[in-house]
Amino acid sequence: MADNKAILKVDNKEVELPILKGTAGQDVIDVRTLGSTGYFTYDPGFMATGSCESSITYIDGAEGVLLHRGFPIGELAQNSDYLEVCYMLLHGDQPTAEQYAEFKNTITNHTLVHEQINMFFQGFRNDSHPMAMLCGTVGALSSFYHSDLDVSDPQARVRSAHRLIAKMPTLIAMAYKYSIGQPFVYPKNDLSYAGNFLNMMFSVPSEDYQISAAVERAMDRIFILHADHEQNASTSTVRLAGSSGANPYACIAAGVASLWGPAHGGANEACLNMLEEIGTVDRIPEFIARAKDKSDPFRLMGFGHRVYKNIDPRAKVMRESCHEVLQELQLDDPLLDVAMELERIALSDPYFAEKKLFPNVDFYSGIVLKAIGIPTNMFTCIFALARTVGWISHWHEMMSQPGQKIGRPRQLYTGETERPYTPIQK
C-alpha cells in the first residue's frame, strides 16, 4: 500500500507518484500514471523496475537471503523434499501430512505421458539438443488436454500445474534416451520423484538400475535449489506469455526457450565447459591469473552471482551434497580434481573474497551432475525440470490477480523519422 509519495518535476509541473511498500525489501515508486504526462521510464534489463506483485519468493542479494513463501532455502533443502517445496510454491504454505500425501499421489499418478508423445520424438534428429526436443514436446502437451485450457478456471490451472510438474521428468528422460538410441523407460510409482527421474534416465530393460541414496538426495536438492528464483528472465518470459492468455503449456515452453540461453540456464553447463578448457590441476594458476587480468576476456564460470553480493545461500547446501556424492562415488576424473582445487583457491584467495567471487550453486550442481553421469547438454533440461514449479506458480498467481493486462513494454525510438518512399522501379 502507498504510505507516501515521490514528486517528479516534468516540464515545470509536479507529478505525484505513490510509493508502495511490500512486506520486505525495497519500496517501489508506482509509475503507472506517468504515461499521462507524455513520458515513460527507460530501464534496459529492468534493473530498477518491478514488473509485478508477487508473494512467492523473496531475495535479498546483499544479505544472501532466499525465501520461498517465507521459508529459508537452506532449511527447505536440509529438511524437506522437492514435492513439499512444489506444494508450498503452488499453494502458498506448508502442506499438512495429509495434503502432502495427496499431492504426492497426484503427481506420481500423472508422470506417464500419452503414448503418441513418443512419436513426436521421432521427428527430431537424434543429435538434436535436448532443449530443442523439450521446447517442442512441452508445447505439444497442450494438444492433449483441451478440456483444461481455460486459463480463467482456477481448478483447470491447478490440474495443468500438476501435469507439468509430473510429466517434465518423463519428457526430459525421453529426450536423453532418444539422443543415445536407448528405449524409453516408463515411470515407476514406487520411487521418489528424484529416484524416478534417475531410473528413467539410467535404467535399461536388460537390468535394474541401483539408485544411490546420496545421489538421489543430491538430485532432490538440485531440484529444490533451482525451484524458483523470483522474477528472473525465464519466469518473466512465462509471465509475459501468460499475460496474453496463452495456455500454460505454451507459457512453460516459452520459459524453456528463455532458460536455454547461456546467460541464464546454461550457467552450470558453461561451468563444466570451463573446467574442460582448464583440463588439469597444473593449469589452474594460468587461468586464475587470466581471471584477475581485466584486459583478458576469460571469466571464471560458476563463481559470484548477479543477484547475491555475498555467498549464494543455495551454494552452502549444494556444496555439502557435492562432497557427499564425490566421496561415495570415488571417481577418478581430472575435471573433478580441477573443480575441487578451484573451490579451494576461491575460498582461500583474498582476491576472490574481495570481489565476492564465491562458488555459486551452478558450480556445485554442475559437478554433481557430471559425477552422476549426466551429459553436459542435459544440464539445462534438469534446470528446466526443477524450475517448472516456479514458472507455473508465478503463472497461476498472475492469472489469479484481478486487473491483469497484457504485457506491453514501451521503447526509446532512435530510428528514422517519417520520410518519403520512392518506388523501387525509380
Tab-separated table of C-alpha atoms in Angstrom:
chain	number	residue	atom	x	y	z
A	1	MET	CA	0.000	0.000	0.000
A	2	ALA	CA	1.089	3.604	-0.552
A	3	ASP	CA	2.285	5.432	2.571
A	4	ASN	CA	3.908	8.438	0.924
A	5	LYS	CA	4.672	9.855	-2.495
A	6	ALA	CA	7.568	10.772	-4.718
A	7	ILE	CA	7.480	14.124	-6.515
A	8	LEU	CA	8.765	14.226	-10.078
A	9	LYS	CA	9.138	17.542	-11.899
A	10	VAL	CA	8.279	17.287	-15.600
A	11	ASP	CA	8.065	20.409	-17.798
A	12	ASN	CA	7.890	22.561	-14.672
A	13	LYS	CA	4.936	20.557	-13.434
A	14	GLU	CA	4.983	18.354	-10.373
A	15	VAL	CA	3.809	14.767	-10.779
A	16	GLU	CA	2.950	12.817	-7.649
A	17	LEU	CA	3.840	9.114	-7.788
A	18	PRO	CA	2.776	6.787	-4.950
A	19	ILE	CA	5.492	4.870	-3.099
A	20	LEU	CA	4.372	1.293	-2.430
A	21	LYS	CA	5.655	-0.833	0.448
A	22	GLY	CA	5.917	-4.606	0.371
A	23	THR	CA	6.273	-6.893	3.379
A	24	ALA	CA	10.060	-6.992	2.819
A	25	GLY	CA	12.629	-5.487	0.508
A	26	GLN	CA	12.857	-2.143	-1.228
A	27	ASP	CA	9.926	0.220	-1.618
A	28	VAL	CA	8.832	0.903	-5.190
A	29	ILE	CA	7.693	4.048	-6.956
A	30	ASP	CA	4.435	3.407	-8.795
A	31	VAL	CA	4.926	4.969	-12.252
A	32	ARG	CA	1.748	3.626	-13.868
A	33	THR	CA	0.283	7.115	-14.242
A	34	LEU	CA	3.473	8.631	-15.638
A	35	GLY	CA	2.428	7.947	-19.221
A	36	SER	CA	-0.303	10.575	-18.981
A	37	THR	CA	2.443	13.222	-18.787
A	38	GLY	CA	3.862	12.137	-22.134
A	39	TYR	CA	6.909	10.448	-20.590
A	40	PHE	CA	7.867	6.840	-19.858
A	41	THR	CA	10.672	5.324	-17.813
A	42	TYR	CA	13.711	3.835	-19.565
A	43	ASP	CA	15.275	0.816	-17.882
A	44	PRO	CA	17.029	-1.722	-20.171
A	45	GLY	CA	17.309	-5.103	-18.487
A	46	PHE	CA	14.708	-3.991	-15.907
A	47	MET	CA	17.488	-3.286	-13.419
A	48	ALA	CA	15.309	-0.926	-11.379
A	49	THR	CA	11.794	-1.942	-12.406
A	50	GLY	CA	9.282	-4.054	-10.507
A	51	SER	CA	7.207	-5.837	-13.144
A	52	CYS	CA	4.601	-7.392	-10.882
A	53	GLU	CA	3.337	-8.022	-7.362
A	54	SER	CA	4.150	-11.472	-6.000
A	55	SER	CA	4.071	-13.378	-2.707
A	56	ILE	CA	6.036	-16.446	-3.823
A	57	THR	CA	9.776	-15.796	-3.461
A	58	TYR	CA	11.846	-13.100	-1.779
A	59	ILE	CA	15.542	-12.455	-2.405
A	60	ASP	CA	17.869	-10.103	-0.563
A	61	GLY	CA	21.042	-10.341	-2.605
A	62	ALA	CA	23.113	-8.155	-0.298
A	63	GLU	CA	22.402	-10.358	2.707
A	64	GLY	CA	22.351	-13.680	0.836
A	65	VAL	CA	18.698	-14.397	1.670
A	66	LEU	CA	16.338	-16.556	-0.394
A	67	LEU	CA	12.866	-17.298	0.981
A	68	HIS	CA	10.103	-19.406	-0.568
A	69	ARG	CA	6.754	-18.389	0.956
A	70	GLY	CA	8.802	-17.036	3.870
A	71	PHE	CA	10.807	-20.226	4.486
A	72	PRO	CA	14.640	-20.005	4.166
A	73	ILE	CA	16.027	-22.031	1.281
A	74	GLY	CA	18.678	-23.645	3.483
A	75	GLU	CA	16.074	-25.077	5.856
A	76	LEU	CA	13.958	-26.339	2.966
A	77	ALA	CA	16.907	-28.036	1.286
A	78	GLN	CA	18.003	-29.667	4.547
A	79	ASN	CA	14.641	-30.738	5.932
A	80	SER	CA	12.052	-31.073	3.166
A	81	ASP	CA	11.865	-32.696	-0.248
A	82	TYR	CA	11.165	-31.280	-3.683
A	83	LEU	CA	7.479	-32.202	-3.795
A	84	GLU	CA	6.852	-30.473	-0.449
A	85	VAL	CA	8.523	-27.343	-1.874
A	86	CYS	CA	6.381	-27.703	-5.011
A	87	TYR	CA	3.218	-27.747	-2.909
A	88	MET	CA	4.445	-24.736	-0.951
A	89	LEU	CA	5.252	-22.659	-4.040
A	90	LEU	CA	1.997	-23.542	-5.772
A	91	HIS	CA	-0.403	-23.332	-2.832
A	92	GLY	CA	1.239	-20.755	-0.544
A	93	ASP	CA	2.040	-22.684	2.631
A	94	GLN	CA	3.453	-25.905	4.030
A	95	PRO	CA	1.229	-28.918	3.424
A	96	THR	CA	-0.138	-30.966	6.265
A	97	ALA	CA	0.863	-34.638	6.237
A	98	GLU	CA	-2.483	-35.464	4.624
A	99	GLN	CA	-2.157	-32.713	1.994
A	100	TYR	CA	1.397	-33.799	1.207
A	101	ALA	CA	0.381	-37.431	0.743
A	102	GLU	CA	-2.477	-36.422	-1.552
A	103	PHE	CA	-0.255	-34.071	-3.570
A	104	LYS	CA	2.493	-36.668	-3.892
A	105	ASN	CA	-0.030	-39.255	-5.035
A	106	THR	CA	-1.452	-36.849	-7.624
A	107	ILE	CA	1.971	-36.050	-9.071
A	108	THR	CA	3.009	-39.706	-9.075
A	109	ASN	CA	-0.109	-40.706	-10.994
A	110	HIS	CA	0.421	-38.071	-13.677
A	111	THR	CA	4.009	-38.955	-14.601
A	112	LEU	CA	3.075	-41.044	-17.623
A	113	VAL	CA	2.770	-39.216	-20.941
A	114	HIS	CA	0.400	-40.131	-23.754
A	115	GLU	CA	1.846	-42.846	-25.999
A	116	GLN	CA	1.529	-40.557	-29.009
A	117	ILE	CA	4.131	-38.265	-27.423
A	118	ASN	CA	6.639	-40.988	-28.311
A	119	MET	CA	6.003	-40.211	-31.969
A	120	PHE	CA	6.953	-36.560	-31.508
A	121	PHE	CA	10.496	-37.565	-30.682
A	122	GLN	CA	10.770	-39.494	-33.933
A	123	GLY	CA	10.549	-36.162	-35.752
A	124	PHE	CA	13.818	-34.948	-34.217
A	125	ARG	CA	17.312	-35.840	-35.347
A	126	ASN	CA	18.935	-38.000	-32.686
A	127	ASP	CA	21.731	-35.435	-32.322
A	128	SER	CA	19.276	-32.614	-31.590
A	129	HIS	CA	19.985	-30.604	-28.452
A	130	PRO	CA	17.741	-31.965	-25.661
A	131	MET	CA	16.406	-28.445	-25.020
A	132	ALA	CA	15.157	-28.313	-28.621
A	133	MET	CA	13.206	-31.520	-28.033
A	134	LEU	CA	11.930	-30.213	-24.706
A	135	CYS	CA	10.669	-26.941	-26.218
A	136	GLY	CA	8.682	-28.867	-28.798
A	137	THR	CA	7.230	-31.586	-26.617
A	138	VAL	CA	6.218	-29.320	-23.723
A	139	GLY	CA	4.320	-27.060	-26.119
A	140	ALA	CA	2.762	-30.134	-27.732
A	141	LEU	CA	1.211	-31.213	-24.419
A	142	SER	CA	-1.462	-28.556	-24.985
A	143	SER	CA	-2.847	-30.689	-27.831
A	144	PHE	CA	-3.702	-33.497	-25.380
A	145	TYR	CA	-5.631	-31.579	-22.690
A	146	HIS	CA	-8.207	-29.466	-24.497
A	147	SER	CA	-10.639	-29.537	-21.567
A	148	ASP	CA	-8.192	-27.806	-19.225
A	149	LEU	CA	-7.013	-24.882	-21.361
A	150	ASP	CA	-9.434	-22.320	-19.872
A	151	VAL	CA	-6.913	-20.118	-18.061
A	152	SER	CA	-9.703	-18.326	-16.171
A	153	ASP	CA	-10.635	-21.572	-14.362
A	154	PRO	CA	-8.549	-21.927	-11.144
A	155	GLN	CA	-9.119	-25.675	-10.923
A	156	ALA	CA	-8.045	-26.201	-14.536
A	157	ARG	CA	-4.913	-24.156	-13.833
A	158	VAL	CA	-4.008	-26.354	-10.862
A	159	ARG	CA	-4.603	-29.535	-12.854
A	160	SER	CA	-2.313	-28.192	-15.574
A	161	ALA	CA	0.295	-27.361	-12.934
A	162	HIS	CA	0.142	-30.918	-11.587
A	163	ARG	CA	0.574	-32.369	-15.077
A	164	LEU	CA	3.560	-30.172	-15.884
A	165	ILE	CA	5.361	-30.913	-12.601
A	166	ALA	CA	4.707	-34.644	-13.078
A	167	LYS	CA	5.499	-35.008	-16.769
A	168	MET	CA	8.576	-32.821	-17.101
A	169	PRO	CA	10.971	-35.510	-15.718
A	170	THR	CA	9.455	-38.059	-18.107
A	171	LEU	CA	9.882	-35.817	-21.152
A	172	ILE	CA	13.467	-34.950	-20.231
A	173	ALA	CA	14.411	-38.590	-19.669
A	174	MET	CA	12.797	-39.431	-23.016
A	175	ALA	CA	14.866	-36.735	-24.744
A	176	TYR	CA	18.024	-38.237	-23.237
A	177	LYS	CA	17.143	-41.818	-24.132
A	178	TYR	CA	16.258	-40.803	-27.684
A	179	SER	CA	19.570	-38.983	-28.084
A	180	ILE	CA	21.579	-42.089	-27.146
A	181	GLY	CA	19.418	-44.599	-29.004
A	182	GLN	CA	18.035	-46.412	-25.970
A	183	PRO	CA	14.374	-47.336	-25.402
A	184	PHE	CA	12.207	-45.035	-23.307
A	185	VAL	CA	11.811	-46.069	-19.673
A	186	TYR	CA	8.369	-45.730	-18.119
A	187	PRO	CA	7.889	-44.094	-14.703
A	188	LYS	CA	7.683	-46.290	-11.606
A	189	ASN	CA	5.169	-45.255	-8.960
A	190	ASP	CA	7.069	-46.847	-6.073
A	191	LEU	CA	10.041	-44.476	-6.479
A	192	SER	CA	10.527	-40.949	-5.179
A	193	TYR	CA	10.308	-38.015	-7.588
A	194	ALA	CA	14.127	-37.766	-7.857
A	195	GLY	CA	14.590	-41.543	-7.805
A	196	ASN	CA	12.060	-41.991	-10.586
A	197	PHE	CA	13.872	-39.447	-12.736
A	198	LEU	CA	17.228	-41.177	-12.199
A	199	ASN	CA	15.678	-44.532	-13.033
A	200	MET	CA	14.127	-43.204	-16.273
A	201	MET	CA	17.491	-41.696	-17.207
A	202	PHE	CA	19.815	-44.607	-16.447
A	203	SER	CA	17.957	-47.916	-16.284
A	204	VAL	CA	17.731	-50.247	-19.275
A	205	PRO	CA	15.334	-53.166	-19.903
A	206	SER	CA	18.131	-55.712	-19.537
A	207	GLU	CA	18.999	-54.867	-15.923
A	208	ASP	CA	17.847	-52.898	-12.897
A	209	TYR	CA	19.398	-49.548	-12.011
A	210	GLN	CA	20.592	-49.307	-8.418
A	211	ILE	CA	19.808	-45.839	-7.085
A	212	SER	CA	22.412	-44.472	-4.669
A	213	ALA	CA	20.827	-42.771	-1.653
A	214	ALA	CA	23.427	-39.972	-1.752
A	215	VAL	CA	22.877	-39.382	-5.467
A	216	GLU	CA	19.086	-39.441	-5.044
A	217	ARG	CA	19.272	-36.893	-2.230
A	218	ALA	CA	21.670	-34.695	-4.194
A	219	MET	CA	19.337	-34.734	-7.189
A	220	ASP	CA	16.387	-33.819	-4.969
A	221	ARG	CA	18.403	-30.910	-3.564
A	222	ILE	CA	19.294	-29.715	-7.051
A	223	PHE	CA	15.569	-29.634	-7.782
A	224	ILE	CA	14.799	-27.734	-4.560
A	225	LEU	CA	17.597	-25.200	-5.019
A	226	HIS	CA	16.519	-24.382	-8.581
A	227	ALA	CA	12.746	-24.471	-7.993
A	228	ASP	CA	12.231	-20.707	-8.109
A	229	HIS	CA	14.294	-17.551	-8.141
A	230	GLU	CA	11.841	-14.669	-8.269
A	231	GLN	CA	11.492	-12.553	-11.454
A	232	ASN	CA	14.376	-13.938	-13.498
A	233	ALA	CA	14.451	-13.941	-17.309
A	234	SER	CA	12.580	-17.215	-17.852
A	235	THR	CA	9.961	-16.545	-15.154
A	236	SER	CA	9.365	-13.100	-16.608
A	237	THR	CA	9.038	-14.725	-20.031
A	238	VAL	CA	6.389	-17.123	-18.708
A	239	ARG	CA	4.504	-14.218	-17.150
A	240	LEU	CA	4.698	-12.134	-20.335
A	241	ALA	CA	3.493	-15.041	-22.464
A	242	GLY	CA	0.734	-15.757	-19.950
A	243	SER	CA	-0.407	-12.134	-19.952
A	244	SER	CA	-1.772	-12.683	-23.471
A	245	GLY	CA	-3.987	-15.525	-22.237
A	246	ALA	CA	-1.783	-18.238	-23.759
A	247	ASN	CA	-2.310	-21.752	-22.418
A	248	PRO	CA	0.017	-22.971	-19.628
A	249	TYR	CA	1.896	-25.460	-21.807
A	250	ALA	CA	2.753	-22.756	-24.330
A	251	CYS	CA	3.854	-20.468	-21.482
A	252	ILE	CA	6.129	-23.120	-19.955
A	253	ALA	CA	7.572	-23.873	-23.406
A	254	ALA	CA	8.396	-20.153	-23.642
A	255	GLY	CA	10.130	-20.410	-20.273
A	256	VAL	CA	12.147	-23.390	-21.516
A	257	ALA	CA	13.239	-21.357	-24.561
A	258	SER	CA	14.338	-18.438	-22.383
A	259	LEU	CA	16.190	-20.723	-19.976
A	260	TRP	CA	18.147	-22.214	-22.877
A	261	GLY	CA	20.284	-19.072	-23.132
A	262	PRO	CA	23.843	-19.485	-21.780
A	263	ALA	CA	23.497	-16.341	-19.654
A	264	HIS	CA	20.611	-17.986	-17.765
A	265	GLY	CA	20.042	-21.733	-17.568
A	266	GLY	CA	23.292	-22.622	-19.264
A	267	ALA	CA	25.422	-21.435	-16.343
A	268	ASN	CA	26.336	-24.861	-14.949
A	269	GLU	CA	26.913	-26.155	-18.488
A	270	ALA	CA	29.247	-23.179	-19.059
A	271	CYS	CA	30.995	-24.061	-15.779
A	272	LEU	CA	31.739	-27.603	-16.990
A	273	ASN	CA	32.928	-26.257	-20.335
A	274	MET	CA	35.335	-24.020	-18.408
A	275	LEU	CA	36.647	-26.972	-16.399
A	276	GLU	CA	37.243	-28.835	-19.652
A	277	GLU	CA	39.096	-25.810	-21.025
A	278	ILE	CA	41.355	-25.758	-17.956
A	279	GLY	CA	41.829	-29.518	-18.259
A	280	THR	CA	44.268	-30.322	-15.459
A	281	VAL	CA	45.128	-29.026	-11.988
A	282	ASP	CA	48.571	-27.800	-13.042
A	283	ARG	CA	46.968	-25.315	-15.463
A	284	ILE	CA	44.801	-23.661	-12.804
A	285	PRO	CA	47.328	-20.888	-11.888
A	286	GLU	CA	47.353	-19.778	-15.539
A	287	PHE	CA	43.573	-19.408	-15.599
A	288	ILE	CA	43.425	-17.761	-12.175
A	289	ALA	CA	45.889	-15.155	-13.460
A	290	ARG	CA	43.734	-14.641	-16.544
A	291	ALA	CA	40.633	-14.207	-14.383
A	292	LYS	CA	42.373	-11.468	-12.406
A	293	ASP	CA	43.530	-9.690	-15.576
A	294	LYS	CA	40.920	-7.070	-16.512
A	295	SER	CA	42.185	-6.974	-20.086
A	296	ASP	CA	41.648	-10.720	-20.571
A	297	PRO	CA	38.089	-11.736	-21.664
A	298	PHE	CA	38.312	-15.020	-19.735
A	299	ARG	CA	35.874	-15.264	-16.824
A	300	LEU	CA	35.529	-17.935	-14.175
A	301	MET	CA	32.094	-19.512	-14.638
A	302	GLY	CA	30.270	-20.696	-11.520
A	303	PHE	CA	31.755	-18.009	-9.269
A	304	GLY	CA	29.858	-14.994	-7.999
A	305	HIS	CA	26.253	-14.164	-8.859
A	306	ARG	CA	24.449	-11.165	-10.331
A	307	VAL	CA	21.893	-11.179	-7.513
A	308	TYR	CA	23.908	-12.333	-4.495
A	309	LYS	CA	26.601	-9.886	-3.418
A	310	ASN	CA	27.969	-12.290	-0.829
A	311	ILE	CA	27.621	-16.077	-0.726
A	312	ASP	CA	24.809	-17.693	-2.731
A	313	PRO	CA	22.629	-19.197	0.059
A	314	ARG	CA	21.931	-22.217	-2.146
A	315	ALA	CA	25.633	-22.964	-2.589
A	316	LYS	CA	26.243	-23.971	1.044
A	317	VAL	CA	23.717	-26.810	0.878
A	318	MET	CA	24.774	-27.877	-2.617
A	319	ARG	CA	28.414	-27.947	-1.538
A	320	GLU	CA	27.533	-30.449	1.174
A	321	SER	CA	25.738	-32.713	-1.316
A	322	CYS	CA	28.540	-32.303	-3.829
A	323	HIS	CA	31.154	-33.595	-1.394
A	324	GLU	CA	28.849	-36.447	-0.259
A	325	VAL	CA	28.410	-37.628	-3.849
A	326	LEU	CA	32.102	-37.379	-4.702
A	327	GLN	CA	33.036	-39.262	-1.537
A	328	GLU	CA	30.558	-42.059	-2.265
A	329	LEU	CA	31.329	-42.479	-5.952
A	330	GLN	CA	35.128	-42.161	-5.607
A	331	LEU	CA	35.536	-41.165	-9.234
A	332	ASP	CA	38.907	-40.806	-10.915
A	333	ASP	CA	38.117	-37.815	-13.105
A	334	PRO	CA	40.629	-34.997	-13.718
A	335	LEU	CA	37.823	-32.469	-14.235
A	336	LEU	CA	36.500	-33.125	-10.748
A	337	ASP	CA	40.033	-32.685	-9.403
A	338	VAL	CA	40.186	-29.321	-11.194
A	339	ALA	CA	36.837	-28.330	-9.700
A	340	MET	CA	37.862	-29.157	-6.138
A	341	GLU	CA	41.168	-27.289	-6.457
A	342	LEU	CA	39.353	-24.266	-7.906
A	343	GLU	CA	36.977	-24.376	-4.953
A	344	ARG	CA	39.891	-24.473	-2.508
A	345	ILE	CA	41.557	-21.471	-4.138
A	346	ALA	CA	38.320	-19.478	-4.318
A	347	LEU	CA	37.669	-19.997	-0.615
A	348	SER	CA	41.216	-19.046	0.439
A	349	ASP	CA	42.473	-16.418	-2.044
A	350	PRO	CA	41.818	-12.841	-0.744
A	351	TYR	CA	41.143	-11.692	-4.324
A	352	PHE	CA	38.032	-13.877	-4.535
A	353	ALA	CA	36.758	-12.695	-1.145
A	354	GLU	CA	37.329	-9.052	-2.112
A	355	LYS	CA	35.466	-9.472	-5.414
A	356	LYS	CA	32.755	-11.651	-3.831
A	357	LEU	CA	33.590	-14.429	-6.307
A	358	PHE	CA	32.473	-17.357	-4.190
A	359	PRO	CA	31.417	-20.689	-5.757
A	360	ASN	CA	27.709	-20.495	-6.535
A	361	VAL	CA	25.003	-23.144	-6.835
A	362	ASP	CA	25.773	-23.673	-10.540
A	363	PHE	CA	29.369	-24.590	-9.715
A	364	TYR	CA	28.386	-27.347	-7.290
A	365	SER	CA	25.342	-28.620	-9.163
A	366	GLY	CA	27.404	-28.873	-12.358
A	367	ILE	CA	29.979	-31.020	-10.549
A	368	VAL	CA	27.260	-33.279	-9.093
A	369	LEU	CA	25.565	-33.756	-12.458
A	370	LYS	CA	28.912	-34.539	-14.056
A	371	ALA	CA	29.715	-37.064	-11.313
A	372	ILE	CA	26.331	-38.768	-11.668
A	373	GLY	CA	26.984	-39.291	-15.371
A	374	ILE	CA	24.569	-36.780	-16.851
A	375	PRO	CA	25.989	-35.311	-20.081
A	376	THR	CA	26.655	-31.593	-20.175
A	377	ASN	CA	23.999	-30.864	-22.799
A	378	MET	CA	21.347	-32.214	-20.404
A	379	PHE	CA	22.182	-29.785	-17.590
A	380	THR	CA	19.805	-27.039	-18.734
A	381	CYS	CA	16.991	-29.582	-19.136
A	382	ILE	CA	17.380	-30.531	-15.487
A	383	PHE	CA	17.283	-26.850	-14.564
A	384	ALA	CA	14.018	-26.608	-16.548
A	385	LEU	CA	12.640	-29.630	-14.709
A	386	ALA	CA	13.329	-28.014	-11.339
A	387	ARG	CA	12.137	-24.537	-12.374
A	388	THR	CA	8.821	-25.727	-13.861
A	389	VAL	CA	7.093	-25.438	-10.490
A	390	GLY	CA	8.354	-21.862	-10.091
A	391	TRP	CA	7.173	-20.923	-13.576
A	392	ILE	CA	3.740	-22.458	-13.178
A	393	SER	CA	3.317	-20.996	-9.668
A	394	HIS	CA	4.037	-17.487	-10.944
A	395	TRP	CA	1.729	-18.027	-13.914
A	396	HIS	CA	-1.058	-19.280	-11.618
A	397	GLU	CA	-0.529	-16.347	-9.249
A	398	MET	CA	-0.640	-13.849	-12.116
A	399	MET	CA	-3.825	-15.358	-13.556
A	400	SER	CA	-5.423	-15.217	-10.078
A	401	GLN	CA	-4.827	-11.492	-9.656
A	402	PRO	CA	-7.585	-9.102	-10.744
A	403	GLY	CA	-6.989	-6.400	-13.325
A	404	GLN	CA	-4.276	-8.236	-15.264
A	405	LYS	CA	-3.265	-6.641	-18.550
A	406	ILE	CA	-1.264	-7.926	-21.471
A	407	GLY	CA	2.420	-7.048	-21.133
A	408	ARG	CA	3.371	-4.209	-23.445
A	409	PRO	CA	6.711	-2.503	-22.712
A	410	ARG	CA	7.463	0.879	-24.258
A	411	GLN	CA	10.633	1.881	-26.092
A	412	LEU	CA	13.001	4.752	-26.721
A	413	TYR	CA	12.800	5.077	-30.505
A	414	THR	CA	16.089	6.005	-32.234
A	415	GLY	CA	15.282	5.138	-35.853
A	416	GLU	CA	14.462	7.330	-38.851
A	417	THR	CA	11.677	9.885	-38.623
A	418	GLU	CA	8.998	9.957	-41.328
A	419	ARG	CA	10.441	10.231	-44.861
A	420	PRO	CA	9.087	9.806	-48.393
A	421	TYR	CA	9.096	6.407	-50.088
A	422	THR	CA	10.495	6.030	-53.618
A	423	PRO	CA	9.038	3.154	-55.690
A	424	ILE	CA	11.755	0.545	-56.403
A	425	GLN	CA	11.374	0.998	-60.187
A	426	LYS	CA	12.720	4.542	-59.816
